[in-house]
Amino acid sequence: MSPRTAAALRDGDRSLREHLIATAGALMAEEGAANLTVRAIARRAGVADGVLYNHFADKEELLAHALRAHVRDAERELGDLPTPGEGAVEANLRAHLAYGLALHRAILPTFAGLLAHQAVLTRFASLTPTGTEWRDRLLTYLHAERDLGRLSPAAHLDAAAALLVGACHETVFSALVPSAGPTPAPSVDDVVATVLEGIGA
């Protein structure tokens, strides 16, 4: 490892690969990802431009890993989700929806900056283990509650999950996109009550 590379690592045992991912993630959060260059990442990381290609096939792979790390960090800060069978279903769904709203507020601005960079989003999707996204965990929770008899046996759980996730998208995207007038977001309580009218036991 060169002195220049060694000087870039100021976080103890963090590897150069992890350092590059963290640096790219910080730049994405600060400046967006649309015009982020290899040179800008290398300069912030304190390494030569070519060093990135020793650890990643291209910029898109690095940004996909940085995006994945950004999502993991946001999820870690939000804590745990409710356990099926514990507490009231309505309160648990409110907690799920509040979690989803906070997660979307944390990550959607970064995703929005990458909509024109499908290669990054495709690679990001390949890095995400099946069943680990919030929507998947929400659906798993709903199925477990139905199996426990706390939701209607005839409940359309995919539709219920889509409504809850859609409320997050609508609320957060409306705040990102300028409009002619304010678009009031429905309250968490109202959304959950409406969903439960269709799937409650």
Short mmCIF file of C-alpha atoms in Angstrom, two decimals:
data_model
loop_
_atom_site.label_atom_id
_atom_site.label_comp_id
_atom_site.label_asym_id
_atom_site.label_seq_id
_atom_site.Cartn_x
_atom_site.Cartn_y
_atom_site.Cartn_z
CA MET A 1 0.00 0.00 0.00
CA SER A 2 1.44 3.39 -1.01
CA PRO A 3 1.89 6.22 1.51
CA ARG A 4 -0.84 8.13 -0.32
CA THR A 5 -3.23 5.23 0.03
CA ALA A 6 -2.29 4.69 3.66
CA ALA A 7 -2.93 8.37 4.40
CA ALA A 8 -6.45 8.05 3.04
CA LEU A 9 -7.43 5.42 5.59
CA ARG A 10 -8.23 7.19 8.81
CA ASP A 11 -10.81 4.80 10.18
CA GLY A 12 -8.80 2.10 11.87
CA ASP A 13 -9.20 -1.30 10.25
CA ARG A 14 -11.42 -0.20 7.39
CA SER A 15 -10.17 -1.62 4.09
CA LEU A 16 -9.47 0.53 1.06
CA ARG A 17 -12.51 -1.00 -0.66
CA GLU A 18 -14.73 -0.02 2.28
CA HIS A 19 -13.12 3.42 2.33
CA LEU A 20 -13.98 3.95 -1.34
CA ILE A 21 -17.58 2.81 -0.79
CA ALA A 22 -17.98 5.14 2.19
CA THR A 23 -16.44 8.03 0.25
CA ALA A 24 -18.73 7.51 -2.74
CA GLY A 25 -21.72 7.28 -0.41
CA ALA A 26 -20.80 10.54 1.31
CA LEU A 27 -20.48 12.32 -2.04
CA MET A 28 -23.80 10.90 -3.24
CA ALA A 29 -25.50 12.22 -0.10
CA GLU A 30 -23.87 15.65 -0.39
CA GLU A 31 -23.93 16.32 -4.13
CA GLY A 32 -26.19 13.71 -5.69
CA ALA A 33 -25.12 10.91 -7.97
CA ALA A 34 -26.10 12.17 -11.43
CA ASN A 35 -22.78 13.88 -12.22
CA LEU A 36 -20.50 12.08 -9.79
CA THR A 37 -17.16 11.24 -11.42
CA VAL A 38 -14.40 8.75 -10.68
CA ARG A 39 -12.01 11.68 -10.29
CA ALA A 40 -14.19 13.33 -7.65
CA ILE A 41 -14.46 10.09 -5.68
CA ALA A 42 -10.71 9.47 -5.91
CA ARG A 43 -9.85 12.99 -4.81
CA ARG A 44 -12.14 12.80 -1.79
CA ALA A 45 -10.76 9.35 -0.92
CA GLY A 46 -7.18 10.60 -1.26
CA VAL A 47 -6.12 8.07 -3.88
CA ALA A 48 -5.16 8.07 -7.54
CA ASP A 49 -8.00 7.72 -10.05
CA GLY A 50 -6.90 4.27 -11.19
CA VAL A 51 -7.05 2.82 -7.66
CA LEU A 52 -10.82 2.50 -7.95
CA TYR A 53 -10.43 0.00 -10.77
CA ASN A 54 -8.32 -2.26 -8.55
CA HIS A 55 -11.43 -2.88 -6.43
CA PHE A 56 -14.42 -2.33 -8.76
CA ALA A 57 -15.09 -3.15 -12.39
CA ASP A 58 -16.31 0.40 -13.05
CA LYS A 59 -17.90 3.45 -11.46
CA GLU A 60 -21.36 1.88 -11.66
CA GLU A 61 -20.33 -1.05 -9.48
CA LEU A 62 -18.84 1.30 -6.88
CA LEU A 63 -21.97 3.46 -6.82
CA ALA A 64 -24.19 0.38 -6.47
CA HIS A 65 -22.22 -0.71 -3.40
CA ALA A 66 -22.34 2.84 -2.01
CA LEU A 67 -26.10 2.94 -2.53
CA ARG A 68 -26.51 -0.41 -0.79
CA ALA A 69 -24.42 0.82 2.16
CA HIS A 70 -26.54 4.00 2.31
CA VAL A 71 -29.75 1.95 2.55
CA ARG A 72 -28.27 -0.34 5.22
CA ASP A 73 -27.16 2.66 7.28
CA ALA A 74 -30.64 4.20 7.06
CA GLU A 75 -32.28 0.93 8.10
CA ARG A 76 -29.86 0.50 11.00
CA GLU A 77 -30.77 3.92 12.37
CA LEU A 78 -34.49 3.10 12.24
CA GLY A 79 -34.21 0.07 14.51
CA ASP A 80 -36.39 -3.04 14.67
CA LEU A 81 -39.84 -3.65 13.25
CA PRO A 82 -42.74 -5.16 15.25
CA THR A 83 -42.90 -8.89 15.89
CA PRO A 84 -46.00 -10.76 14.61
CA GLY A 85 -48.37 -11.71 17.43
CA GLU A 86 -47.06 -9.07 19.81
CA GLY A 87 -48.91 -5.84 20.52
CA ALA A 88 -51.94 -4.65 18.59
CA VAL A 89 -52.01 -5.14 14.82
CA GLU A 90 -53.08 -1.54 14.24
CA ALA A 91 -50.20 -0.18 16.31
CA ASN A 92 -47.79 -2.53 14.56
CA LEU A 93 -48.94 -1.38 11.13
CA ARG A 94 -48.53 2.24 12.22
CA ALA A 95 -44.97 1.39 13.25
CA HIS A 96 -44.34 -0.30 9.88
CA LEU A 97 -45.69 2.67 7.97
CA ALA A 98 -43.73 5.20 10.06
CA TYR A 99 -40.61 3.10 9.42
CA GLY A 100 -41.33 3.03 5.69
CA LEU A 101 -41.88 6.78 5.53
CA ALA A 102 -38.64 7.52 7.38
CA LEU A 103 -36.73 5.07 5.19
CA HIS A 104 -38.10 6.56 1.98
CA ARG A 105 -37.29 10.09 3.14
CA ALA A 106 -33.71 8.98 3.79
CA ILE A 107 -33.07 7.11 0.54
CA LEU A 108 -35.43 8.34 -2.21
CA PRO A 109 -33.55 11.58 -2.98
CA THR A 110 -30.46 9.51 -3.77
CA PHE A 111 -32.43 7.02 -5.86
CA ALA A 112 -34.09 9.88 -7.74
CA GLY A 113 -30.67 11.12 -8.80
CA LEU A 114 -29.93 7.72 -10.31
CA LEU A 115 -33.08 7.21 -12.37
CA ALA A 116 -31.14 7.91 -15.56
CA HIS A 117 -28.40 5.47 -14.52
CA GLN A 118 -30.09 2.11 -14.86
CA ALA A 119 -26.79 0.23 -14.75
CA VAL A 120 -26.26 1.39 -11.16
CA LEU A 121 -29.81 0.49 -10.12
CA THR A 122 -29.58 -2.93 -11.79
CA ARG A 123 -26.37 -3.72 -9.95
CA PHE A 124 -27.84 -2.40 -6.72
CA ALA A 125 -30.78 -4.80 -7.11
CA SER A 126 -28.36 -7.71 -7.55
CA LEU A 127 -26.66 -6.80 -4.25
CA THR A 128 -29.92 -6.85 -2.27
CA PRO A 129 -30.68 -10.27 -0.73
CA THR A 130 -34.15 -11.57 -1.56
CA GLY A 131 -36.73 -10.86 1.13
CA THR A 132 -34.72 -8.20 2.98
CA GLU A 133 -36.28 -4.99 1.66
CA TRP A 134 -38.83 -3.23 3.86
CA ARG A 135 -41.72 -4.14 1.55
CA ASP A 136 -40.74 -7.83 1.79
CA ARG A 137 -40.56 -7.65 5.58
CA LEU A 138 -43.93 -5.88 5.70
CA LEU A 139 -45.50 -8.62 3.59
CA THR A 140 -43.89 -11.32 5.75
CA TYR A 141 -45.35 -9.62 8.82
CA LEU A 142 -48.84 -9.49 7.27
CA HIS A 143 -48.73 -13.18 6.33
CA ALA A 144 -47.64 -14.11 9.84
CA GLU A 145 -50.47 -12.11 11.40
CA ARG A 146 -52.99 -13.74 9.05
CA ASP A 147 -51.64 -17.17 9.98
CA LEU A 148 -52.13 -16.24 13.65
CA GLY A 149 -55.76 -15.32 12.98
CA ARG A 150 -55.25 -11.64 13.68
CA LEU A 151 -56.12 -10.68 10.10
CA SER A 152 -58.95 -11.88 7.89
CA PRO A 153 -58.30 -15.26 6.22
CA ALA A 154 -59.51 -13.69 2.96
CA ALA A 155 -57.22 -10.66 3.27
CA HIS A 156 -55.53 -9.52 0.05
CA LEU A 157 -52.12 -8.99 1.60
CA ASP A 158 -50.26 -8.03 -1.58
CA ALA A 159 -52.78 -5.25 -2.15
CA ALA A 160 -52.52 -4.12 1.47
CA ALA A 161 -48.73 -3.96 1.25
CA ALA A 162 -48.96 -2.06 -2.05
CA LEU A 163 -51.24 0.53 -0.41
CA LEU A 164 -48.84 1.05 2.49
CA VAL A 165 -45.77 1.26 0.25
CA GLY A 166 -47.67 3.51 -2.14
CA ALA A 167 -48.47 5.91 0.68
CA CYS A 168 -44.73 6.22 1.31
CA HIS A 169 -43.96 6.85 -2.35
CA GLU A 170 -46.73 9.43 -2.71
CA THR A 171 -45.75 11.30 0.44
CA VAL A 172 -42.02 11.44 -0.26
CA PHE A 173 -42.13 11.99 -4.03
CA SER A 174 -44.66 14.79 -3.59
CA ALA A 175 -42.18 16.56 -1.35
CA LEU A 176 -39.39 16.12 -3.93
CA VAL A 177 -41.31 17.33 -6.98
CA PRO A 178 -42.48 20.97 -7.14
CA SER A 179 -46.22 21.34 -7.66
CA ALA A 180 -48.73 24.13 -8.20
CA GLY A 181 -50.00 23.80 -4.68
CA PRO A 182 -49.45 21.81 -1.48
CA THR A 183 -50.39 18.15 -1.53
CA PRO A 184 -51.35 17.22 2.02
CA ALA A 185 -50.14 13.76 2.95
CA PRO A 186 -52.61 11.42 4.64
CA SER A 187 -51.84 10.69 8.26
CA VAL A 188 -50.34 7.38 9.29
CA ASP A 189 -53.44 6.69 11.39
CA ASP A 190 -55.79 7.31 8.44
CA VAL A 191 -53.83 5.10 6.05
CA VAL A 192 -53.61 2.22 8.54
CA ALA A 193 -57.30 2.48 9.45
CA THR A 194 -58.26 2.38 5.77
CA VAL A 195 -56.09 -0.66 5.11
CA LEU A 196 -57.42 -2.49 8.16
CA GLU A 197 -61.00 -1.98 6.98
CA GLY A 198 -60.13 -4.38 4.19
CA ILE A 199 -57.93 -6.93 5.97
CA GLY A 200 -58.89 -6.80 9.64
CA ALA A 201 -59.98 -9.97 11.37
#
